[in-house]
PDB file of C-alpha atoms in Angstrom:
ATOM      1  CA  UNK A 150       0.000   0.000   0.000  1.00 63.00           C
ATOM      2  CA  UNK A 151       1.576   3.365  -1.058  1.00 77.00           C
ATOM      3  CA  UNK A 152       2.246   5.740   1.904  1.00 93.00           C
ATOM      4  CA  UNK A 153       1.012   9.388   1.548  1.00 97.00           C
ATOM      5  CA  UNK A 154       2.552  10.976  -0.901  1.00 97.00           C
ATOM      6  CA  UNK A 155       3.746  15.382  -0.677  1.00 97.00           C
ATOM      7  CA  UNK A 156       5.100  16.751  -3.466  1.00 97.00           C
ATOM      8  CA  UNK A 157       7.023  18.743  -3.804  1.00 97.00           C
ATOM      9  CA  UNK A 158       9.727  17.796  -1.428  1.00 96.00           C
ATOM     10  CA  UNK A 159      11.592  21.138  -1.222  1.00 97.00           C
ATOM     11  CA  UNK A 160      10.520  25.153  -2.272  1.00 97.00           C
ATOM     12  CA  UNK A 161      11.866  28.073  -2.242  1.00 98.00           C
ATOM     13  CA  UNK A 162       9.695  31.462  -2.368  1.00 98.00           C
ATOM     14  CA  UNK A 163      10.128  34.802  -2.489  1.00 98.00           C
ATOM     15  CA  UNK A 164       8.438  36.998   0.378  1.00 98.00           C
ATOM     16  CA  UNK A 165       5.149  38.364  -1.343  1.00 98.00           C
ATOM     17  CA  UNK A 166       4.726  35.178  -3.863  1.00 98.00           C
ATOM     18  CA  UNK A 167       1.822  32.457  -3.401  1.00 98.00           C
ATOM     19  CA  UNK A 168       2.538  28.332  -3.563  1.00 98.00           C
ATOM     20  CA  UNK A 169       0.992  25.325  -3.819  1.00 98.00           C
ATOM     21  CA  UNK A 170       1.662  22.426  -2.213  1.00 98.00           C
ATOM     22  CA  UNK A 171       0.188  18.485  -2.994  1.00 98.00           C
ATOM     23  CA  UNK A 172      -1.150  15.501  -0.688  1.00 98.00           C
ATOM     24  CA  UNK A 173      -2.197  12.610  -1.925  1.00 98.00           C
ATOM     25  CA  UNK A 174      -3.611  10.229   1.338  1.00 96.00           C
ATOM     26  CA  UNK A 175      -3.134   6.673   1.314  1.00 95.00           C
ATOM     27  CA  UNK A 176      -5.878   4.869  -0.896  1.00 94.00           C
ATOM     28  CA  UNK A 177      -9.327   4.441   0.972  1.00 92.00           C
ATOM     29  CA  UNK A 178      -8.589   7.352   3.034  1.00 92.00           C
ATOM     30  CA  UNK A 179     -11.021  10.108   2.820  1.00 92.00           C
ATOM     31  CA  UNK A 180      -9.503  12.205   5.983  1.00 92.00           C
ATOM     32  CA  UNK A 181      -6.747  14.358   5.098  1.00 95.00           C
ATOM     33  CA  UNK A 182      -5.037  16.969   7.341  1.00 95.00           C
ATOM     34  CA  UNK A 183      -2.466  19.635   6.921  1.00 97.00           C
ATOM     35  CA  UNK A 184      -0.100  20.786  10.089  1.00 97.00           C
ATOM     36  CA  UNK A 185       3.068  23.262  10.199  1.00 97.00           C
ATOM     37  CA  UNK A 186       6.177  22.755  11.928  1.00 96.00           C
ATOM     38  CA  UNK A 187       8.742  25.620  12.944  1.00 95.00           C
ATOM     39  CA  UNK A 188      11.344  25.599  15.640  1.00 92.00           C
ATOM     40  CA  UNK A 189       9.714  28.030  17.462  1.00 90.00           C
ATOM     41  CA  UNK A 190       5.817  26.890  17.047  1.00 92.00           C
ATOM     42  CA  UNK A 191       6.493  23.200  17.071  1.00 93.00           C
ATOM     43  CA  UNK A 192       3.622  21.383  15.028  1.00 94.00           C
ATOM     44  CA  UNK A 193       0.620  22.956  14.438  1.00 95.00           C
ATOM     45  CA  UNK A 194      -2.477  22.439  13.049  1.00 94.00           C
ATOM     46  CA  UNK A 195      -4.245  24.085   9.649  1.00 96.00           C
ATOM     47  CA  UNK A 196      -6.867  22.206   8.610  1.00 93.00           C
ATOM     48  CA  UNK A 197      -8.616  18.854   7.731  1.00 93.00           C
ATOM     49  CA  UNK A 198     -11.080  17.975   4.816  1.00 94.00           C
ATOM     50  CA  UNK A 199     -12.887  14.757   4.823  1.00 92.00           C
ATOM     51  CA  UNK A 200     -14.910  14.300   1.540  1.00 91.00           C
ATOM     52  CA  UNK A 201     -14.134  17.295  -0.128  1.00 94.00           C
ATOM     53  CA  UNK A 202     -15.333  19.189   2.741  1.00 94.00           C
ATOM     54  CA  UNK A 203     -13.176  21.207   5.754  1.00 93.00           C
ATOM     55  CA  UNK A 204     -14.356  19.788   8.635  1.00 88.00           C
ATOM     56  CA  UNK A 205     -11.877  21.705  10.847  1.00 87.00           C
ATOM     57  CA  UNK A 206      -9.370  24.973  11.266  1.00 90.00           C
ATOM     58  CA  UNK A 207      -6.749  25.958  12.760  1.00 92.00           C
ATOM     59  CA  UNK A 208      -5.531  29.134  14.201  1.00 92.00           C
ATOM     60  CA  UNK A 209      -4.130  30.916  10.904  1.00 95.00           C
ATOM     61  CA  UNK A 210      -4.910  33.799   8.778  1.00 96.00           C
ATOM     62  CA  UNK A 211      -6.642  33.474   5.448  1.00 96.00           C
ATOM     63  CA  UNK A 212      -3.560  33.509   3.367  1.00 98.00           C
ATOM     64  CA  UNK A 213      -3.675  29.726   4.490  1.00 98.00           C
ATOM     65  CA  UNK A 214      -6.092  27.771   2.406  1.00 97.00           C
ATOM     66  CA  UNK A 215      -6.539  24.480   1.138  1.00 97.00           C
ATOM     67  CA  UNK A 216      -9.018  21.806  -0.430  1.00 97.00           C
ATOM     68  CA  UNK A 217      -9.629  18.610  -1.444  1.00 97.00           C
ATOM     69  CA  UNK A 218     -10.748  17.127  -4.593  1.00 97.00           C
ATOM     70  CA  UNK A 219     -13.007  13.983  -5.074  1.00 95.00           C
ATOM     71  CA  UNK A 220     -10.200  11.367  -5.455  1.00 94.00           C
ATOM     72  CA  UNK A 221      -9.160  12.999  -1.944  1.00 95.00           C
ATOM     73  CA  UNK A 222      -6.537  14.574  -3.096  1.00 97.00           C
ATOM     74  CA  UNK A 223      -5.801  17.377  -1.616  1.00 98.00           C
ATOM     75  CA  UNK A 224      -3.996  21.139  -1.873  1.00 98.00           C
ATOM     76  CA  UNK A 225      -2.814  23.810   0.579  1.00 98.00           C
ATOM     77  CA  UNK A 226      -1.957  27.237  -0.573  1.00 98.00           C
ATOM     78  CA  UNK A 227      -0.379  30.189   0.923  1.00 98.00           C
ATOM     79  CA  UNK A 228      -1.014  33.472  -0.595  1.00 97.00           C
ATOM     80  CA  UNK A 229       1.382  36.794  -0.428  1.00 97.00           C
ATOM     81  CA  UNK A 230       4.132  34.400   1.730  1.00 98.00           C
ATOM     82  CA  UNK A 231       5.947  36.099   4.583  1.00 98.00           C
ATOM     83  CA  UNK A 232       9.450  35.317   5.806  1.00 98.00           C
ATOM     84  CA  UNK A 233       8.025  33.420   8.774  1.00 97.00           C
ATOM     85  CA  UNK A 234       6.517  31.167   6.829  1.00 98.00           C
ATOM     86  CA  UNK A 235       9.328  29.293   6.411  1.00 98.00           C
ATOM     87  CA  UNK A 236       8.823  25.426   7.821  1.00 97.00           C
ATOM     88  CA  UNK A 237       8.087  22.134   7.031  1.00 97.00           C
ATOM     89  CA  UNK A 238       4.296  21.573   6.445  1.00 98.00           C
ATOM     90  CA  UNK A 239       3.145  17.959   6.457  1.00 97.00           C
ATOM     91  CA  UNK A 240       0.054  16.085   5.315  1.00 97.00           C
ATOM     92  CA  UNK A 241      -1.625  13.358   7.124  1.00 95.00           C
ATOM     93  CA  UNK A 242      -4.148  10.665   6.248  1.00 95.00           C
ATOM     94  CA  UNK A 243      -6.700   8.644   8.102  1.00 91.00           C
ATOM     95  CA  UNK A 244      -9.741   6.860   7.248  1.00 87.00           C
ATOM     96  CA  UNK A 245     -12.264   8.796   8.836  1.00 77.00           C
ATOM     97  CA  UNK A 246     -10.105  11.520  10.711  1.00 74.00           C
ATOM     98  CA  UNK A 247     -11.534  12.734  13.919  1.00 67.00           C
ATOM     99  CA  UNK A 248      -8.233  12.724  15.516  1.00 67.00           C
ATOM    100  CA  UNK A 249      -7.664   8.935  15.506  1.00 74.00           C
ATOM    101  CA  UNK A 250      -4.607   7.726  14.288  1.00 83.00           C
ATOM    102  CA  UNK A 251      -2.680   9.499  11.331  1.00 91.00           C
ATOM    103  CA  UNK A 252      -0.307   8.050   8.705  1.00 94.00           C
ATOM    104  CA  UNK A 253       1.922  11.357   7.956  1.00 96.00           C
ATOM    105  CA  UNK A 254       3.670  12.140   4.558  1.00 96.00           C
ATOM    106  CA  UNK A 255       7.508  13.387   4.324  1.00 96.00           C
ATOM    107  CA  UNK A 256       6.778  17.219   4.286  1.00 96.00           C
ATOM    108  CA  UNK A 257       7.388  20.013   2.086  1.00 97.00           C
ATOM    109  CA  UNK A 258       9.858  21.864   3.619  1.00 97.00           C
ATOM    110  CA  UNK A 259       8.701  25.215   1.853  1.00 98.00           C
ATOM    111  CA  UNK A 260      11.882  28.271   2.529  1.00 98.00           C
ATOM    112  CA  UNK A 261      10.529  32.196   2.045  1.00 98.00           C
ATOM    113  CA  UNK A 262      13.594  34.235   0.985  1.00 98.00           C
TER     114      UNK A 262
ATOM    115  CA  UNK B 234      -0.582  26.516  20.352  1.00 42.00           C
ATOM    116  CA  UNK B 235       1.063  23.775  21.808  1.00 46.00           C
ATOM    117  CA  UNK B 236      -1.314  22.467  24.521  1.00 55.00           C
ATOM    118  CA  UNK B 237       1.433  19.571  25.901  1.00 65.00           C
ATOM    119  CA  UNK B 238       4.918  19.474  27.178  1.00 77.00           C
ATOM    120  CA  UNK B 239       7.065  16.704  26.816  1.00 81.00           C
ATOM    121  CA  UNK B 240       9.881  16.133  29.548  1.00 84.00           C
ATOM    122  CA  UNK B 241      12.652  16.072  28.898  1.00 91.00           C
ATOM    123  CA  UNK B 242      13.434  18.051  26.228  1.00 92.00           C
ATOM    124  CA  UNK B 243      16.611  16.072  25.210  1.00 94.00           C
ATOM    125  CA  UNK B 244      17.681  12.466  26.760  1.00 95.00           C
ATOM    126  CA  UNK B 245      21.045  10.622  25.929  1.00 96.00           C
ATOM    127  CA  UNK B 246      20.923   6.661  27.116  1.00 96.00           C
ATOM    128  CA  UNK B 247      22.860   3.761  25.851  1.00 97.00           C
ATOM    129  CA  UNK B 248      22.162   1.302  23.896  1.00 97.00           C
ATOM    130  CA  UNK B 249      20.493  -1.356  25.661  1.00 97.00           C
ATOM    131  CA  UNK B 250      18.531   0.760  28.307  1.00 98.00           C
ATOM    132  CA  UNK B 251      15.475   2.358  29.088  1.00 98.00           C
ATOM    133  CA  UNK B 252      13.909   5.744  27.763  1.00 97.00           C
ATOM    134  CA  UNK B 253      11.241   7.401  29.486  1.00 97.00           C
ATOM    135  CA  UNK B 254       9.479  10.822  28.042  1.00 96.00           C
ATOM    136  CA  UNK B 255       6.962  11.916  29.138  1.00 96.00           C
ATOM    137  CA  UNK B 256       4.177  14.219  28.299  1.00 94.00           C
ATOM    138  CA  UNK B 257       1.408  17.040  29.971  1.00 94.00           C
ATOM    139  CA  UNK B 258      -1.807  18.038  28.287  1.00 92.00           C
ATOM    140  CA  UNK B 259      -4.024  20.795  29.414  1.00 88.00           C
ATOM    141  CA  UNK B 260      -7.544  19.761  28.497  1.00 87.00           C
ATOM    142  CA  UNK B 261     -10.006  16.511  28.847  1.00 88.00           C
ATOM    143  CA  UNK B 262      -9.310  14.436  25.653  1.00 89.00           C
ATOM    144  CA  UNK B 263     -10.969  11.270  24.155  1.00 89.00           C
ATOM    145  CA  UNK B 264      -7.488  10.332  23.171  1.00 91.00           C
ATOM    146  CA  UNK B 265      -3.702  10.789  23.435  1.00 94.00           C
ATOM    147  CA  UNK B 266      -0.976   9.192  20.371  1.00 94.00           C
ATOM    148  CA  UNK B 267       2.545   9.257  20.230  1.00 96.00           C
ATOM    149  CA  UNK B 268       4.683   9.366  17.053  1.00 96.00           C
ATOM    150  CA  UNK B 269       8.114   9.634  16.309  1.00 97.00           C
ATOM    151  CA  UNK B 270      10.047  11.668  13.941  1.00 96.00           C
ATOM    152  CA  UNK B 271      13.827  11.476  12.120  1.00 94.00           C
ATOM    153  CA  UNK B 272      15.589  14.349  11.272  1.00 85.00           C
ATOM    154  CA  UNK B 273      12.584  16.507  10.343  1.00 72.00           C
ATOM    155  CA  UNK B 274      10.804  13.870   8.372  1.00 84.00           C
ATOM    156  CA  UNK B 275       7.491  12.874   8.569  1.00 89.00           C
ATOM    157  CA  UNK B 276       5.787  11.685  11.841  1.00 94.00           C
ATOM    158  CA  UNK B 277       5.057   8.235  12.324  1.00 95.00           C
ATOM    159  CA  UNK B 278       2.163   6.617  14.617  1.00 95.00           C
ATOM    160  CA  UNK B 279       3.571   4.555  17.636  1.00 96.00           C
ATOM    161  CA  UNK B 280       0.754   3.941  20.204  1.00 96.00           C
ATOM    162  CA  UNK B 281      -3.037   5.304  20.750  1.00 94.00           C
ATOM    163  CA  UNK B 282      -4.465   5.270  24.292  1.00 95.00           C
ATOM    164  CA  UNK B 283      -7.593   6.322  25.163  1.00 94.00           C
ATOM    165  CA  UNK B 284      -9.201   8.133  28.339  1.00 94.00           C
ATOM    166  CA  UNK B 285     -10.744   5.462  29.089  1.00 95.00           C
ATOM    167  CA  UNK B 286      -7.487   3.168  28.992  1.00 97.00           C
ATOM    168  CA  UNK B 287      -4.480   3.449  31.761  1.00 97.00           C
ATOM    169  CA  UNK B 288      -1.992   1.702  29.992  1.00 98.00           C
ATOM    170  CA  UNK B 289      -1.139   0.068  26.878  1.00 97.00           C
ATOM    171  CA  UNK B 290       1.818  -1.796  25.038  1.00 97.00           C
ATOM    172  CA  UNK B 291       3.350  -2.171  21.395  1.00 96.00           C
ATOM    173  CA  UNK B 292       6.715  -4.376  21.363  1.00 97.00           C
ATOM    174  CA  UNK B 293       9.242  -2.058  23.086  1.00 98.00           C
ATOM    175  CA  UNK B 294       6.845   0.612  23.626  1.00 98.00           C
ATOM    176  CA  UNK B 295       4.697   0.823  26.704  1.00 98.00           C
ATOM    177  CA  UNK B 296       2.427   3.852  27.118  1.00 98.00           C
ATOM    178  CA  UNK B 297       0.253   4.849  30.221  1.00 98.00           C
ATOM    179  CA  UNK B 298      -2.392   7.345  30.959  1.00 97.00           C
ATOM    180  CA  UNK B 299      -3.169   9.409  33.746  1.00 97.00           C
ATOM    181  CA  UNK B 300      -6.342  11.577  33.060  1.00 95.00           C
ATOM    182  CA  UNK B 301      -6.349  12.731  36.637  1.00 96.00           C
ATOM    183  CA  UNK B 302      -2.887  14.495  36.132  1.00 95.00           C
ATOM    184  CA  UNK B 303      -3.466  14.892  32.164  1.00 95.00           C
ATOM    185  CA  UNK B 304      -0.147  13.400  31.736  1.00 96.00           C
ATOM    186  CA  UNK B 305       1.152  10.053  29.431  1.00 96.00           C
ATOM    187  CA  UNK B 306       4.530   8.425  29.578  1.00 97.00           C
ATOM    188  CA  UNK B 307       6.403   6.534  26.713  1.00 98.00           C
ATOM    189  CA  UNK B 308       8.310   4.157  27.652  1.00 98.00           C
ATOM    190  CA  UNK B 309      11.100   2.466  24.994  1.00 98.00           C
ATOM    191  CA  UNK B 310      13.023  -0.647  26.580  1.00 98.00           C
ATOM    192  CA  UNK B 311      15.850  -2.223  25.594  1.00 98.00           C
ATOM    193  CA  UNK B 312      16.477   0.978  23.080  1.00 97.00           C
ATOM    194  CA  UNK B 313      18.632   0.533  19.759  1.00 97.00           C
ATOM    195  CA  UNK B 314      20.311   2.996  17.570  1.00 96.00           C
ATOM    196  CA  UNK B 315      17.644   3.142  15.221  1.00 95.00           C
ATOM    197  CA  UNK B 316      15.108   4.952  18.230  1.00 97.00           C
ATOM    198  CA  UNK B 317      17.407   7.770  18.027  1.00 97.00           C
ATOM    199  CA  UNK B 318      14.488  10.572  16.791  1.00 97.00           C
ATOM    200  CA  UNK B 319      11.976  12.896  18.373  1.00 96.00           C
ATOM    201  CA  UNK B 320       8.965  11.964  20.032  1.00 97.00           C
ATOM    202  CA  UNK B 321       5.494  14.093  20.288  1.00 96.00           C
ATOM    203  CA  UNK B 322       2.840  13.174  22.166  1.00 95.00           C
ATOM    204  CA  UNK B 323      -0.484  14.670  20.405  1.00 93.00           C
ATOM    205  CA  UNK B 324      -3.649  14.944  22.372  1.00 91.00           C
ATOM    206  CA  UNK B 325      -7.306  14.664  20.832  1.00 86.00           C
ATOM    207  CA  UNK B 326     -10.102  17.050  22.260  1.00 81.00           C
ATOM    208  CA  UNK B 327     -12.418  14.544  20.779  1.00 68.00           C
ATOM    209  CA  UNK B 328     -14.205  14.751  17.505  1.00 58.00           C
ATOM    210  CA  UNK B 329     -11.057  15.943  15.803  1.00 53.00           C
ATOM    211  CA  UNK B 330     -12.128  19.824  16.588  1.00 59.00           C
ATOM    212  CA  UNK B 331      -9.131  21.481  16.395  1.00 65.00           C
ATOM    213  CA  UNK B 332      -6.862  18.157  14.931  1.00 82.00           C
ATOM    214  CA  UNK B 333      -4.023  16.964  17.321  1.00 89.00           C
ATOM    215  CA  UNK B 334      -2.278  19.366  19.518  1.00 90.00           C
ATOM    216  CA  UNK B 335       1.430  18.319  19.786  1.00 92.00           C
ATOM    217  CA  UNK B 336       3.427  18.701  22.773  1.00 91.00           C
ATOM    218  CA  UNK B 337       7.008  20.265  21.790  1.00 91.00           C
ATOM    219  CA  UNK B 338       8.605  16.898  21.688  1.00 93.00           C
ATOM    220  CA  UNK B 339      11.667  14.837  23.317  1.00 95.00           C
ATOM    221  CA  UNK B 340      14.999  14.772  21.185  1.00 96.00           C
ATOM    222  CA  UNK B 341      16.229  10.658  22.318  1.00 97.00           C
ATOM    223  CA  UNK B 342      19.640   9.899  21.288  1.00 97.00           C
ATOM    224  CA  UNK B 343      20.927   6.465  22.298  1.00 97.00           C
ATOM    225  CA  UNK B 344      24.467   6.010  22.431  1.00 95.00           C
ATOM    226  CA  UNK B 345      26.326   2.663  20.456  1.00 90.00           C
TER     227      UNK B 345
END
């Protein structure tokens, strides 16, 4: 069974621009959820869709956004990036979500210059 | 914002012996996990206990719950090279509201 899958693996940005970044959840999963880690925040969570729909948010502005398509694939995207931005954002998938276990992707380690 | 602590922040054993981290949570939960991470990787699932559990055991892992002092301990015996990582505990508020809130984690190196 594939693992969860982030592409890309590395990004760099310059302050001001917008990315995208890709989760695809194992296969059967239909709970995918999106967390940041920095040194100085530790991990913390953005979101989670489950069927297309987000079923829960974090504690971040609106330049954070994401979605998820039907094949529960699913996109984050930061708009107008700021240096602090900087981190390693990971994806995690789970069968039905609601904070049961998670199987967690590599990360996109995204760097704003 | 991080709801847990993990203690210690950093632990150095040798091979062969016992780790212990362990981990504070502010609020009631309808679950606590613990994963481990290498070298700013991705996170992996170890162990899920419950509120309604005390303890609970995986191999080399042995977790237990304390609801009264919203606390957990991981426990890794007979520890090997390859458990040298981080370890989060991440508590669940219960209907995933808010996903998992991670404690800052324990750095475990074990010496050869």
């Amino acid at each position: 069974k594939a693992g969860v899958t982030q592409t890309p693996r590395y990004l760099i940005k310059t302050r001001g621009q917008q990315v995208t970044l890709s989760c695809s959840p194992i296969s059967g999963h239909r709970s995918v959820s999106w967390y940041q880690q920095t040194p100085g925040q530790g991990l913390q969570f953005l979101f989670e869709y489950f069927s297309e729909t987000q079923r829960n948010k974090g504690n971040f502005p609106g330049r954070f956004s994401g979605r998820q398509f039907s094949n529960s694939r699913s996109e984050m995207n930061v708009s107008t990036l700021e240096l602090g931005d900087s981190a390693l954002y990971l994806c995690a998938s789970s069968l039905y979500g609601q904070g049961n276990g998670y199987t967690f992707g590599s990360g996109t380690r995204l760097t704003v210059v | 914002s991080q709801q847990g602590e993990e203690d210690p922040q950093a632990l150095s054993i040798q091979e062969g012996e016992n780790a212990t981290m362990n981990c504070s949570y502010k609020t009631s939960i309808n679950n606590l996990q613990w994963y481990r991470q290498n070298s700013g990787r991705g996170l992996v699932h170890l162990i899920l206990i419950r509120s309604n559990e005390r303890e609970k055991h995986s191999g080399r892992l042995r977790v237990t719950l304390d609801t009264s002092k919203k606390s957990s301990s991981l426990l890794i015996t007979a520890s090997r090279a390859a458990d040298t990582a981080s370890y989060f505990c991440a508590s669940n508020s219960g209907g995933g509201a808010d996903g998992l809130t991670f404690g800052k984690g324990t750095h475990l190196i074990i010496q050869p």
